[in-house]
XYZ file of C-alpha atoms in Angstrom:
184
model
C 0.000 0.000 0.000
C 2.854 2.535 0.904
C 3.859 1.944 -3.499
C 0.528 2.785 -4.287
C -0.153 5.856 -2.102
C 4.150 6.977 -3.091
C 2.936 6.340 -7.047
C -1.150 8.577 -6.401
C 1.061 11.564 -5.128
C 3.902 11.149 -8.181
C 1.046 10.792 -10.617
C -0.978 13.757 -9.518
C 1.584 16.247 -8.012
C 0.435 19.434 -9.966
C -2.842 18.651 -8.682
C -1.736 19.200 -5.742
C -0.025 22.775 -6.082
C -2.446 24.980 -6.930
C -2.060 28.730 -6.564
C -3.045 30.584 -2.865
C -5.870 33.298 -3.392
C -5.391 35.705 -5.729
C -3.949 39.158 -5.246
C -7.552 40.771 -4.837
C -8.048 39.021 -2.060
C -5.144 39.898 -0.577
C -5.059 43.649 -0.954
C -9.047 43.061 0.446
C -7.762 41.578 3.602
C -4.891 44.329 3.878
C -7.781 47.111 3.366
C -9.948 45.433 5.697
C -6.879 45.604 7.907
C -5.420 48.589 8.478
C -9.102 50.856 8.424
C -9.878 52.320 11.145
C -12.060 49.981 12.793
C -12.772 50.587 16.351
C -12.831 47.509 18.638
C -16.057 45.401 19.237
C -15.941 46.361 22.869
C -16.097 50.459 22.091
C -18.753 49.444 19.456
C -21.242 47.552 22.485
C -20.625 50.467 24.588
C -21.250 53.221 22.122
C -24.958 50.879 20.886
C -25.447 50.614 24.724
C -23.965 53.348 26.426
C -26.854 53.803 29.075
C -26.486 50.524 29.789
C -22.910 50.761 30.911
C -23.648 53.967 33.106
C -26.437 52.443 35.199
C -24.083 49.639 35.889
C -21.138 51.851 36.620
C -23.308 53.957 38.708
C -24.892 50.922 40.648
C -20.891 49.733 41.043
C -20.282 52.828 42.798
C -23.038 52.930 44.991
C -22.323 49.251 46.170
C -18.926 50.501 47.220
C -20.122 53.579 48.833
C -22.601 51.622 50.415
C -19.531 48.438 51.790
C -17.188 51.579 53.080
C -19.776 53.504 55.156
C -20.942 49.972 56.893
C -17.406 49.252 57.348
C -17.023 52.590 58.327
C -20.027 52.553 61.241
C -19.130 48.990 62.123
C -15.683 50.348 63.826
C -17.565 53.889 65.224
C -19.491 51.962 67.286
C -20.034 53.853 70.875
C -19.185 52.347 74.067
C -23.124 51.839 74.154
C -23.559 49.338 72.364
C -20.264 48.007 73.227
C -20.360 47.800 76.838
C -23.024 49.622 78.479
C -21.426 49.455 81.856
C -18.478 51.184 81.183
C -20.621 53.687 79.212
C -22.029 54.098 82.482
C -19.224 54.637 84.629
C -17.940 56.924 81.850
C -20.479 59.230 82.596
C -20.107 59.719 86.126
C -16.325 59.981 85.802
C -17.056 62.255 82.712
C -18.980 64.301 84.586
C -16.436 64.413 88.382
C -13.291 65.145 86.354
C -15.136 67.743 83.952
C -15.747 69.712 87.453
C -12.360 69.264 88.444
C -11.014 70.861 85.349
C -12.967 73.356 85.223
C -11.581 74.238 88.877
C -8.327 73.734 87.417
C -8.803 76.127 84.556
C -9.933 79.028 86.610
C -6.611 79.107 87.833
C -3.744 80.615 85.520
C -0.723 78.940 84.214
C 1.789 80.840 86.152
C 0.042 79.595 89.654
C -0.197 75.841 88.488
C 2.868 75.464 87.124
C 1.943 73.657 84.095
C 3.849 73.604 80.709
C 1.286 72.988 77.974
C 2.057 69.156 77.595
C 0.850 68.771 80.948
C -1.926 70.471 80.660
C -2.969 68.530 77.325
C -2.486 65.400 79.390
C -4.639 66.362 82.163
C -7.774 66.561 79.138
C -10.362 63.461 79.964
C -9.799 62.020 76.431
C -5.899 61.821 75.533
C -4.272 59.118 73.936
C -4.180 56.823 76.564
C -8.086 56.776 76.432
C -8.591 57.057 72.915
C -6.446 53.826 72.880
C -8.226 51.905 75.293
C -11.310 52.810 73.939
C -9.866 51.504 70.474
C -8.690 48.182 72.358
C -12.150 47.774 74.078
C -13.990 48.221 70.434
C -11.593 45.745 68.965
C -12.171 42.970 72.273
C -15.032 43.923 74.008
C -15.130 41.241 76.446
C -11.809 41.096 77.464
C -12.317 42.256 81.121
C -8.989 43.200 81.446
C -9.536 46.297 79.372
C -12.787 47.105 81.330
C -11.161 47.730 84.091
C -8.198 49.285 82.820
C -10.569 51.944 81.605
C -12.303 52.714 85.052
C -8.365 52.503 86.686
C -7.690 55.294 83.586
C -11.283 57.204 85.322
C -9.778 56.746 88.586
C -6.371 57.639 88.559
C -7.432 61.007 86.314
C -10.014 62.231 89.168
C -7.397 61.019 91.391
C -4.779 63.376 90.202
C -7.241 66.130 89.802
C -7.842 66.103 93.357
C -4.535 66.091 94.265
C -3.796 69.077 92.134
C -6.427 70.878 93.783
C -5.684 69.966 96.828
C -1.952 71.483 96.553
C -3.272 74.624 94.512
C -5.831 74.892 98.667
C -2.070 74.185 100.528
C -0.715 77.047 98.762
C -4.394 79.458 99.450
C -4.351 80.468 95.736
C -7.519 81.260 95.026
C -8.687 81.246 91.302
C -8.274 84.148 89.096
C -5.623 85.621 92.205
C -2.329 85.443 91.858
C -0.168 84.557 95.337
C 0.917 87.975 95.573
C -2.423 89.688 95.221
C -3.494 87.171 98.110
C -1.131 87.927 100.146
C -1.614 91.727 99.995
C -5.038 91.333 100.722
C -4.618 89.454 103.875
């Protein structure tokens, strides 16, 4: 069989060879080539261009939408958190608000208090802001809890000491030690 098939393609070799498309063809295919043609995805979104802008419009709003729940999830208040130390917040809020404003009346020159001090004394510094970040991130490690009531403590605690020196010293607000003494 090999013989025969070896003698078919001897016999009928120009059969075989015949010529590629002709040159018309060719020159249609170069044409067809090198226009202009924009690409079938430009051509969709020109046809359906309102089609494309509701979903890009819905796209956005889904992510708007994700980053503001994402956003509220971690803003969470103490509240809902833990209630209790939302709680004790307020009453702590509320002693060591009256203590600096006691503080305040006085001037700087008769507490003796550069400006970092004074920032520290504020109720919510950084040590608070990052307990209240830990307690948001575990709320029921207890351990936190009641570092944040030990933060309320020791504040009102060092209020009262402050005040207490400023009453050793008979300074009374908005009089300097001088003017005190003069008048007694």
């Amino acid at each position: 069989m090999p013989d025969n098939f070896e003698r078919f393609i001897h016999q009928h070799r120009d059969e075989f060879e015949i010529p590629g498309p002709s040159t018309k063809v060719w020159e249609a295919m170069e044409r067809e080539l090198t226009s202009n043609r924009k690409g079938r995805v430009v051509q969709l979104v020109q046809k359906n261009w309102f089609k494309v802008a509701i979903i890009a419009a819905l796209l956005i709003n889904a992510g708007g939408l994700y980053y503001l729940s994402q956003r509220r999830h971690h803003q969470q208040g103490l509240s809902v958190i833990a209630p209790d130390i939302q709680e004790a917040g307020v009453y702590y809020t509320s002693r060591i608000n009256e203590k600096l404003q006691l503080i305040n009346a006085y001037s700087t020159s008769e507490l003796g208090l550069d400006s970092a001090a004074r920032k520290e004394l504020a109720l919510r510094n950084d040590t608070y802001k990052s307990l209240e970040k830990e307690l948001k991130s575990n709320p029921g490690n207890e351990r936190i809890r009641a570092a944040m009531i030990r933060y309320y403590q020791l504040k009102l605690d060092l209020l009262d000491k402050i005040l207490e020196e400023l009453q050793d010293k008979h300074v009374t607000p908005g009089h300097t030690k001088k003017q005190y003494e003069a008048e007694i």
